[in-house]
Coordinates of N, CA and C in Angstrom, one line a residue:
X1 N 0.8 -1.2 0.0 CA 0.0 0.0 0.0 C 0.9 1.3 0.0
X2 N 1.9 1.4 0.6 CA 3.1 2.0 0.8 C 3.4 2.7 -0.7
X3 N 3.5 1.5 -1.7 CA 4.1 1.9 -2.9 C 3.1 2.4 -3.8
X4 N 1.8 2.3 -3.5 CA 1.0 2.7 -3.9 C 1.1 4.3 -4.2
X5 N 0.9 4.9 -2.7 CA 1.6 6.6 -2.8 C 2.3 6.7 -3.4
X6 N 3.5 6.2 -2.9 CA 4.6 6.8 -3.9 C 4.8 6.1 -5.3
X7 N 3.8 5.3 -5.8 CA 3.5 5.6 -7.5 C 2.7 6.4 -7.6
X8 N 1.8 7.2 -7.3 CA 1.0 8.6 -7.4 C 2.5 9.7 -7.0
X9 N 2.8 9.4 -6.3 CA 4.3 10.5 -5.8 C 4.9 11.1 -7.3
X10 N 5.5 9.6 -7.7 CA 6.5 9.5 -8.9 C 5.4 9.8 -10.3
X11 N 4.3 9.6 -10.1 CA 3.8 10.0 -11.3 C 3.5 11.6 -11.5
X12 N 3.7 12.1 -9.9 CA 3.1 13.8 -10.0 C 4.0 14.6 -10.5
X13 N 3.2 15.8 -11.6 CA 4.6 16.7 -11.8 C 5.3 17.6 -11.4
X14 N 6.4 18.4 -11.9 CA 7.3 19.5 -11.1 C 5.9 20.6 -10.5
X15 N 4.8 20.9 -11.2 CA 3.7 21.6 -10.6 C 3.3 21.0 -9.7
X16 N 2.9 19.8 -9.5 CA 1.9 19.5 -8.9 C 2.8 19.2 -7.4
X17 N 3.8 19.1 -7.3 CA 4.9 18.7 -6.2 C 5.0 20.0 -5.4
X18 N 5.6 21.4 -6.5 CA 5.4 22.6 -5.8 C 3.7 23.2 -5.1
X19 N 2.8 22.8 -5.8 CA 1.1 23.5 -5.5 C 1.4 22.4 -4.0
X20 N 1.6 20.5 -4.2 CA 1.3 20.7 -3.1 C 1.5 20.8 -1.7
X21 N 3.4 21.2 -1.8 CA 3.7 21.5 -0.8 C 3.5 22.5 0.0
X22 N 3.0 23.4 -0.8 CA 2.4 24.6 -0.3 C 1.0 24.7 0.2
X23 N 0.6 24.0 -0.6 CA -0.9 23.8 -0.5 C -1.5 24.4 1.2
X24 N -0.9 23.5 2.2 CA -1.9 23.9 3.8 C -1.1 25.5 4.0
X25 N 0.3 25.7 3.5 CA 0.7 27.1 3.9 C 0.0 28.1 3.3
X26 N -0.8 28.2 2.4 CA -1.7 28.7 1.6 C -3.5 29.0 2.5
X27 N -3.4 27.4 2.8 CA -4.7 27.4 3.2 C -4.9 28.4 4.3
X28 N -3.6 28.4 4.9 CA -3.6 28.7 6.2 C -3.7 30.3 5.9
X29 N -2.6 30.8 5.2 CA -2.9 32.1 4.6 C -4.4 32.8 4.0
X30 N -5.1 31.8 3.9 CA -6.7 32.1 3.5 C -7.5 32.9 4.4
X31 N -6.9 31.9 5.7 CA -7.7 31.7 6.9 C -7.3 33.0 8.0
X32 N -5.7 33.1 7.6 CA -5.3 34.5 8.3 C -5.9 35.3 7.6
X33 N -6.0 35.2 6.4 CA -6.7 37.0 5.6 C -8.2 37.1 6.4
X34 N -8.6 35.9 6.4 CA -10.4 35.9 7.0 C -10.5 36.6 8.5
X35 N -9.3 36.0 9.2 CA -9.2 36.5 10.7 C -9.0 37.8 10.8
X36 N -8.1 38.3 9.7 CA -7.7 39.6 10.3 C -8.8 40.7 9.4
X37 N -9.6 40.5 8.5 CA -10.7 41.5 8.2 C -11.9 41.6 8.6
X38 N -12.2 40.5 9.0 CA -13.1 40.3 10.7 C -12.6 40.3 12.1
X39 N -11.4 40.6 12.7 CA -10.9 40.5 13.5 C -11.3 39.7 14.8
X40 N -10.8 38.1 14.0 CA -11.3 37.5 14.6 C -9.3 36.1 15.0
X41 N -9.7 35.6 15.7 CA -8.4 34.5 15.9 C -8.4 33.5 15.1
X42 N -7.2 33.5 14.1 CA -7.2 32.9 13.3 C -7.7 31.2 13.5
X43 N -7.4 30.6 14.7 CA -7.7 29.2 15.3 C -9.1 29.1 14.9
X44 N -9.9 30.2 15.0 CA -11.4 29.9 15.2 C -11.7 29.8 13.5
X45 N -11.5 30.8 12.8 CA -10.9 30.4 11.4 C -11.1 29.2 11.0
X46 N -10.4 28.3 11.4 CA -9.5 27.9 10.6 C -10.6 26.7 10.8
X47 N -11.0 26.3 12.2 CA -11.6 25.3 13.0 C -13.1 25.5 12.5
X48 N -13.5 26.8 12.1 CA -15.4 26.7 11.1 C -14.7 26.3 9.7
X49 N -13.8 26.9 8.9 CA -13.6 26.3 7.8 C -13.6 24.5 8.0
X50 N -12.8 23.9 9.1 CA -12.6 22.5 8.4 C -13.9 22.0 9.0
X51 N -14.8 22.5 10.2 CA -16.1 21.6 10.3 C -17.1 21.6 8.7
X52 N -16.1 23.0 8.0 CA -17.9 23.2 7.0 C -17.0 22.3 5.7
X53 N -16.0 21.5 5.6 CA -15.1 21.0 4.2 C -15.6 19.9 4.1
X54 N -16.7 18.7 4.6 CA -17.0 17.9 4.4 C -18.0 17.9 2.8
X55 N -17.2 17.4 1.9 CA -18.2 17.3 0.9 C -18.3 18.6 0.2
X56 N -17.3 19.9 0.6 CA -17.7 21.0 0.2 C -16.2 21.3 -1.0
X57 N -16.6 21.9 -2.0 CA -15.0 22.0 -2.7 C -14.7 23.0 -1.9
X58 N -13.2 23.0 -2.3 CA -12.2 24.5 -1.6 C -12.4 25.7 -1.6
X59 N -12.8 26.3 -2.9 CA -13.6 27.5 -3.4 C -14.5 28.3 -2.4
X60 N -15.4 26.8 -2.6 CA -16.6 27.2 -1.8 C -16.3 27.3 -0.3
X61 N -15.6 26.2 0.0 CA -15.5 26.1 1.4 C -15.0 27.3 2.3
X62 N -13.8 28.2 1.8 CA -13.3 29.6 2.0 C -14.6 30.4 2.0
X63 N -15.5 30.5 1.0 CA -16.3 31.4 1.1 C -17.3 31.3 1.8
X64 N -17.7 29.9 2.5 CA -18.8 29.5 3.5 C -18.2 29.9 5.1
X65 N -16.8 29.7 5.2 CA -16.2 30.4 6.2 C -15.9 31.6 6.4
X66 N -16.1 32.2 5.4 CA -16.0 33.8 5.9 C -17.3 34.0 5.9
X67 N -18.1 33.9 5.0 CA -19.6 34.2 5.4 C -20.0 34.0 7.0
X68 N -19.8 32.7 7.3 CA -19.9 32.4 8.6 C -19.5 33.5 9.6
X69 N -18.2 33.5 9.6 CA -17.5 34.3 10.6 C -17.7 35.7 10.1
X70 N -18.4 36.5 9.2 CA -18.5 37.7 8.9 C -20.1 37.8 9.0
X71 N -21.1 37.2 9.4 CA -21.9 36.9 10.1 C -22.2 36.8 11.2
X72 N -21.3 36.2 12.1 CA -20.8 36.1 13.5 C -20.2 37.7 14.2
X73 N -19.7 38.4 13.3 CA -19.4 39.8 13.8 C -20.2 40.3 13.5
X74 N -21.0 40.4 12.6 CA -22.3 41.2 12.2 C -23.5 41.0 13.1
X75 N -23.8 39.9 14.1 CA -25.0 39.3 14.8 C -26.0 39.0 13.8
X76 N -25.8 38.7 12.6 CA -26.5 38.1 11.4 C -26.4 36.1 12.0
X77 N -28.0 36.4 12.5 CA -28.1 34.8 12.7 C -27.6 34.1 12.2
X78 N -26.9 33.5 12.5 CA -25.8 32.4 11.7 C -26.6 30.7 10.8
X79 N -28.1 30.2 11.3 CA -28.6 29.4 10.7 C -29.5 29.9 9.5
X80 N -28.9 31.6 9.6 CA -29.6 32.0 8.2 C -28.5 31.8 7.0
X81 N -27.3 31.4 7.0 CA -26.1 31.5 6.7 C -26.5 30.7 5.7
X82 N -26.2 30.5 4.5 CA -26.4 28.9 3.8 C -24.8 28.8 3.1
X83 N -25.0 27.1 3.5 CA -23.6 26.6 3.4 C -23.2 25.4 2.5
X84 N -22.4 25.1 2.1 CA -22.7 23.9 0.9 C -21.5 22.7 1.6
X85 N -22.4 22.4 2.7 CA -22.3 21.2 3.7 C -23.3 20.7 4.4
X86 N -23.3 19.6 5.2 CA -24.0 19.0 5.7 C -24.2 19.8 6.9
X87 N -26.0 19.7 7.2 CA -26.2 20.7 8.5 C -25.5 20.5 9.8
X88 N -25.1 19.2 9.9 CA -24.8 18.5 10.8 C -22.9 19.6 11.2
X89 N -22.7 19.7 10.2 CA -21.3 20.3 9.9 C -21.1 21.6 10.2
X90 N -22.6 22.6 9.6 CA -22.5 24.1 10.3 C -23.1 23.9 11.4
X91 N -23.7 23.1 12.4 CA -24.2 23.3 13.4 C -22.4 23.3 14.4
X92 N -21.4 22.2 13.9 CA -20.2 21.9 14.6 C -19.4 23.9 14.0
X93 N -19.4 24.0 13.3 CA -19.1 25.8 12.7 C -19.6 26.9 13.6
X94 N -20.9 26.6 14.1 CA -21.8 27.2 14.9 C -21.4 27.5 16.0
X95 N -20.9 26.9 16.8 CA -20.3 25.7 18.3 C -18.9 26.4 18.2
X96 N -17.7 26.2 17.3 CA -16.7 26.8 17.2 C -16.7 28.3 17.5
X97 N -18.1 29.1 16.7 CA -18.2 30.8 16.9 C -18.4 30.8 17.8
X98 N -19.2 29.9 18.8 CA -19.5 29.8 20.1 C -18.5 29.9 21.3
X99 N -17.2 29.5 20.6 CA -16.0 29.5 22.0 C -15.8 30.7 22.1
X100 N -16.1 31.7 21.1 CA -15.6 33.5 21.7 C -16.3 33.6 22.3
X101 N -17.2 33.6 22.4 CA -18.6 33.7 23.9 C -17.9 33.2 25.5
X102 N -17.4 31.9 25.4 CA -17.2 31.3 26.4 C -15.8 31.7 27.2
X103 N -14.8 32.7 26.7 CA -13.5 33.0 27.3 C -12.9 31.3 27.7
X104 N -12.7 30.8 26.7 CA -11.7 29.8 26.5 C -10.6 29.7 26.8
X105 N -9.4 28.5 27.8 CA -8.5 28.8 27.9 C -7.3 28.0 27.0
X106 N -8.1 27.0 26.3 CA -7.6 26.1 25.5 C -8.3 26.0 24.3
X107 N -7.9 27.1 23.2 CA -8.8 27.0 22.0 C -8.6 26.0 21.0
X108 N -7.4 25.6 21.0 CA -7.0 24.6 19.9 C -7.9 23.6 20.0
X109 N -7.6 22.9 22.2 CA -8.4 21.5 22.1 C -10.1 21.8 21.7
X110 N -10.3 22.8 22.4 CA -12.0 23.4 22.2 C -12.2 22.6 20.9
X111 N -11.8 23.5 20.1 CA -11.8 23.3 18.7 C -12.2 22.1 18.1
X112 N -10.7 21.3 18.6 CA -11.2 19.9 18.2 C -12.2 18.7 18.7
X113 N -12.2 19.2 20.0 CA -13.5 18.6 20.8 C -14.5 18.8 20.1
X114 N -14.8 20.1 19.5 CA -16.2 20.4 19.3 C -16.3 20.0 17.6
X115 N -15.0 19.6 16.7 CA -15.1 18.9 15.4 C -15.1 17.6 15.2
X116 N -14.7 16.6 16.0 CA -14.7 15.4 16.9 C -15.0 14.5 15.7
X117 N -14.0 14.4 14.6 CA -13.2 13.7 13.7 C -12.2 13.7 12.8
X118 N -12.0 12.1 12.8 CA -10.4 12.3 12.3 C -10.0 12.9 11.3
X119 N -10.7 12.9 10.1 CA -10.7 13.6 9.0 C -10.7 15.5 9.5
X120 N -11.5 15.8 9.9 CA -11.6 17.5 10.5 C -10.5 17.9 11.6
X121 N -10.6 16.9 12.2 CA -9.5 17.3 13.0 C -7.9 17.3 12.5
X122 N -7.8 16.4 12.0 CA -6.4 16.4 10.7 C -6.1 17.8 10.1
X123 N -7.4 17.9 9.1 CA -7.7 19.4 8.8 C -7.4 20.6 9.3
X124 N -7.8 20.2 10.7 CA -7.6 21.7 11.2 C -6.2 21.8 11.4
X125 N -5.6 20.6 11.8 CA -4.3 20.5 12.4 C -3.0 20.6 11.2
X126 N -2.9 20.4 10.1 CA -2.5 20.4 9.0 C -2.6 22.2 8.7
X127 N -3.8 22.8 8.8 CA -3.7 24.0 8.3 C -3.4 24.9 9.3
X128 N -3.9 25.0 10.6 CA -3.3 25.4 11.8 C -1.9 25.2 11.9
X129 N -1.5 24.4 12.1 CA -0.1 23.9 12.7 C 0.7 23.9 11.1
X130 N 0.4 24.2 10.7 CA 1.3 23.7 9.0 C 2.6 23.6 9.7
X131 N 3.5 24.5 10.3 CA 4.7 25.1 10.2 C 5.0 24.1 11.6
X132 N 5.0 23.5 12.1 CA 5.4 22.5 13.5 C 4.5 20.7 13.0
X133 N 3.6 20.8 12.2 CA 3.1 19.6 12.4 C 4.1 18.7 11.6
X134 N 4.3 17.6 12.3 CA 5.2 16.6 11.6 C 4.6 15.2 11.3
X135 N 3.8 14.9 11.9 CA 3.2 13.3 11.5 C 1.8 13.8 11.5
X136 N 0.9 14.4 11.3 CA -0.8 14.2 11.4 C -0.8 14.3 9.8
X137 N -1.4 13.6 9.4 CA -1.9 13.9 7.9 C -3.3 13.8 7.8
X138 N -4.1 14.2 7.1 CA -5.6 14.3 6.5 C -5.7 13.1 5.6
X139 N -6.4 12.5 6.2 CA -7.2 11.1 5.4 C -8.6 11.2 4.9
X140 N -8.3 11.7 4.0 CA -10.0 11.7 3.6 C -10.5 10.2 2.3
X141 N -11.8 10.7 1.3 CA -11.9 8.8 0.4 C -10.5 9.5 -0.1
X142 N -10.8 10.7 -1.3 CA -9.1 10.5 -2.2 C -7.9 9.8 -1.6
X143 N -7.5 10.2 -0.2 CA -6.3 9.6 0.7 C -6.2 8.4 0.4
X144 N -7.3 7.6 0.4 CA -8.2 6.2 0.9 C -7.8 5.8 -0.5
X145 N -7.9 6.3 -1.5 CA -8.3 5.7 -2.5 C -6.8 5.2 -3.4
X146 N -5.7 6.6 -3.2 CA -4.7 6.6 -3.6 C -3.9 5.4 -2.7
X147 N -3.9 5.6 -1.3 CA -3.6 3.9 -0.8 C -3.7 2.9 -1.2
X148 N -5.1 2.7 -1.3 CA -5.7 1.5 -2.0 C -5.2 1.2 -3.3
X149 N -4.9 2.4 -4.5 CA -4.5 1.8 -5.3 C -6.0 2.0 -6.5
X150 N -7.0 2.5 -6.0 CA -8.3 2.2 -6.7 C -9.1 3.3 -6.6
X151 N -9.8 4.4 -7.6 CA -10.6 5.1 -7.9 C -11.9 4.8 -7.1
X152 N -12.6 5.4 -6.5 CA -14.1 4.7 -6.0 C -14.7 6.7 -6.2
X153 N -15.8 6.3 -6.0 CA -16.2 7.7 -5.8 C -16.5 8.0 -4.3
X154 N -16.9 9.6 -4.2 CA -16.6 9.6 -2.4 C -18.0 9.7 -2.0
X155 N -19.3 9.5 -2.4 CA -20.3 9.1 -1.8 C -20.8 7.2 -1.5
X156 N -19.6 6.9 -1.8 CA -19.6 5.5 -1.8 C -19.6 5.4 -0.4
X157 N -19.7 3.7 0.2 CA -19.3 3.3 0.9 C -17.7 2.9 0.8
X158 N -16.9 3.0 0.3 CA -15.6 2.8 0.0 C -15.4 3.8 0.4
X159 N -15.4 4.9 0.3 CA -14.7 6.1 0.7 C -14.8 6.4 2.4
X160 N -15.3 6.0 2.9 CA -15.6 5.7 4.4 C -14.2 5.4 4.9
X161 N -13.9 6.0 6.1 CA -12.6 5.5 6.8 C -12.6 5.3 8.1
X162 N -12.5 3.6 8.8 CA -13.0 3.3 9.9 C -11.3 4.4 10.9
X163 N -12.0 4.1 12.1 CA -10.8 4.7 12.9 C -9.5 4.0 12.9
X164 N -9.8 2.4 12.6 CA -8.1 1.7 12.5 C -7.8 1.7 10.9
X165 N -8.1 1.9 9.9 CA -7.9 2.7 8.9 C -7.6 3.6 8.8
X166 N -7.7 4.8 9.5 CA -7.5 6.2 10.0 C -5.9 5.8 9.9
X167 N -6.0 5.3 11.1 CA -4.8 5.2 11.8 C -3.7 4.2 10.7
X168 N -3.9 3.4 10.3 CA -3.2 2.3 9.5 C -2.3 3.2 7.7
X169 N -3.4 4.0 7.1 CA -2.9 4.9 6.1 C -2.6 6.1 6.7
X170 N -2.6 6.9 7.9 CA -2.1 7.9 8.1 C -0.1 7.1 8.7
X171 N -0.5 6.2 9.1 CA 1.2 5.6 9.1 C 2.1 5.2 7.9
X172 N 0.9 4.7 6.8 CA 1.5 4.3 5.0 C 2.1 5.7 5.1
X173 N 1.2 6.8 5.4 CA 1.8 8.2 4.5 C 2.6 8.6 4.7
X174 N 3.4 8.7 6.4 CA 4.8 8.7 6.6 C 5.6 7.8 6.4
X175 N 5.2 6.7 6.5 CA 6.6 5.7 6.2 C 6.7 6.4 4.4
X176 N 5.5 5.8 3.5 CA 6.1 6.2 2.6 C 6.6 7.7 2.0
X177 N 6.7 9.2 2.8 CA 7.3 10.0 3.0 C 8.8 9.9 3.1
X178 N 9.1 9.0 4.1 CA 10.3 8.7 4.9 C 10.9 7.9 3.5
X179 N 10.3 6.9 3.2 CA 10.8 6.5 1.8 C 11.4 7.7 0.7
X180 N 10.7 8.3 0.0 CA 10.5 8.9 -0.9 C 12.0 9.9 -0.4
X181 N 11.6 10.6 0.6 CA 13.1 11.8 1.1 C 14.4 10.9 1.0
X182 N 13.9 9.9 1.4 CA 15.3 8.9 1.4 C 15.7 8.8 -0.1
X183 N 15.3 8.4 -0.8 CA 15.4 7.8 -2.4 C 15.7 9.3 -3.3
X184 N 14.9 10.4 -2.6 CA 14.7 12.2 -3.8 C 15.4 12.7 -3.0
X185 N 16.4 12.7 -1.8 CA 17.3 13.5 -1.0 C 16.2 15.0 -0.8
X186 N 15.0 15.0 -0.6 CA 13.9 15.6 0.1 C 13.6 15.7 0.9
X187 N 13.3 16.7 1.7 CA 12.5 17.0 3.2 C 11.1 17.1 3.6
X188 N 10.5 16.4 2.6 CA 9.1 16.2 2.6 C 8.4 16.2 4.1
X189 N 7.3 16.8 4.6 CA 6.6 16.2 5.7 C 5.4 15.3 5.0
X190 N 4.8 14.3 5.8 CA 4.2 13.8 5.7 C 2.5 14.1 5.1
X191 N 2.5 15.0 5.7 CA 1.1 16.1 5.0 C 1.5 16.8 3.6
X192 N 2.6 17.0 3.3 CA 3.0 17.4 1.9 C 2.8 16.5 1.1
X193 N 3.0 15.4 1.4 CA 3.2 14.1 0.3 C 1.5 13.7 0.3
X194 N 1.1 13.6 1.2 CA -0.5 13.7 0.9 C -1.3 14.8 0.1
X195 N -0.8 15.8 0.2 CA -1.3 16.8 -0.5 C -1.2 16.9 -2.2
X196 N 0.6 16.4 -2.2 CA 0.8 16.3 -3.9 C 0.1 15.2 -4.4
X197 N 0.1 14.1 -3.7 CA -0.7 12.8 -4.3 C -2.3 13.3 -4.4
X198 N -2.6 14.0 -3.6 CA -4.2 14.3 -4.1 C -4.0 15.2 -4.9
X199 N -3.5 16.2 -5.1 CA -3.1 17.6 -6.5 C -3.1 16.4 -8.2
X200 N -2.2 15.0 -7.8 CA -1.9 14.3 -9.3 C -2.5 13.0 -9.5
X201 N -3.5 13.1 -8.0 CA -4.2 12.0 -8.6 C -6.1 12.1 -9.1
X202 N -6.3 13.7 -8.6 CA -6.9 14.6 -9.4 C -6.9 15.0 -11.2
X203 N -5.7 15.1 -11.1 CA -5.5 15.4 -12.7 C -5.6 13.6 -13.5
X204 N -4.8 12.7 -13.0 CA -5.0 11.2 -12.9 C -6.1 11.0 -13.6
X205 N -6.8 11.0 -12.9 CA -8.5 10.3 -12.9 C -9.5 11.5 -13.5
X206 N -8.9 13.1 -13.8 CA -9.8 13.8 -14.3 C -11.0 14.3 -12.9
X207 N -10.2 14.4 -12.1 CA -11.1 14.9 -10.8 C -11.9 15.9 -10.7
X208 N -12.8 17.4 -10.8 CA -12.6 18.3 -10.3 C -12.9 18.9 -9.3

């Protein structure tokens, strides 16, 4: 399963290796612009974007998070907000705007308590932490699928990822990281190499 990545790795190009190593320092950058024109903490940012990314493209998902949180400063009811996610998902976005209320002394964990999965919480942690995170990577179906080795679509039941799954391809993605820097004399983190394999296995399969 290992070599699976890294034949999505080796098949990605000089673009798709630079987009995706950047990719969460970017994301993160999104999330700071959103914080500081609402003047709001980037954490809280960061933490409504990855509850509302379930099933939502990236596009949209930036724009469902600032609405949110430009909303939340406005006292613009926030269930008037419409979002292109599952309600279940802005109610957990809801909950997040909710920690400025509560004088929090631990916003990171808040955060993830109140997104309370492995896929979101990866998310948050990957774009939050970009710059210190070393082993968490984001497993979502694409992750799942490029492991596997096998295209499925992500409203399938294939695309599902139990919690020892979770756990079992978020360890493929470093070992095979650890591979790859070893063989390309690279400093890859393990969330990079996830990121380029979803950037070229998008173009791969004709994703969008």
């Amino acid at each position: 399963m290992i070599e699976n990545i890294k034949g999505v790795y080796y098949l990605s190009k000089a673009y798709e290796k630079k987009h995706g190593e950047v990719w969460y320092k970017l994301a993160n950058k999104s999330c700071s612009a959103i914080a500081k024109k609402v003047g709001m903490h980037s954490a809280i940012v960061v933490g409504v974007l990855s509850a509302l990314s379930p099933n939502n493209k990236w596009e949209r998902n930036v724009i469902d998070a600032e609405n949110m949180c430009v909303a939340y400063k406005s006292d613009i009811p926030l269930d008037d907000v419409k979002v292109c996610t599952y309600n279940a998902n802005k109610q957990k976005a809801i909950k997040i705007l909710g920690i400025l209320d509560s004088g929090s002394m631990d916003l990171e964990n808040d955060i993830r308590d109140i997104l309370n999965g492995n896929k979101v919480k990866a998310f948050f942690d990957c774009i939050y932490n970009y710059e210190t995170n070393k082993t968490t990577v984001c497993i979502d179906g694409h992750a799942k699928a490029i492991y596997i080795g096998e295209k499925f679509a992500l409203s399938s039941n294939s695309s599902n990822v139990t919690n020892k799954q979770y756990r079992v391809i978020s360890q493929a993605y470093i070992d095979a990281t650890k591979e790859i820097n070893e063989s390309e004399g690279t400093s890859y983190l393990p969330y990079q190499i996830q990121a380029i394999t979803w950037v070229a296995w998008r173009r791969i399969h004709n994703i969008k």
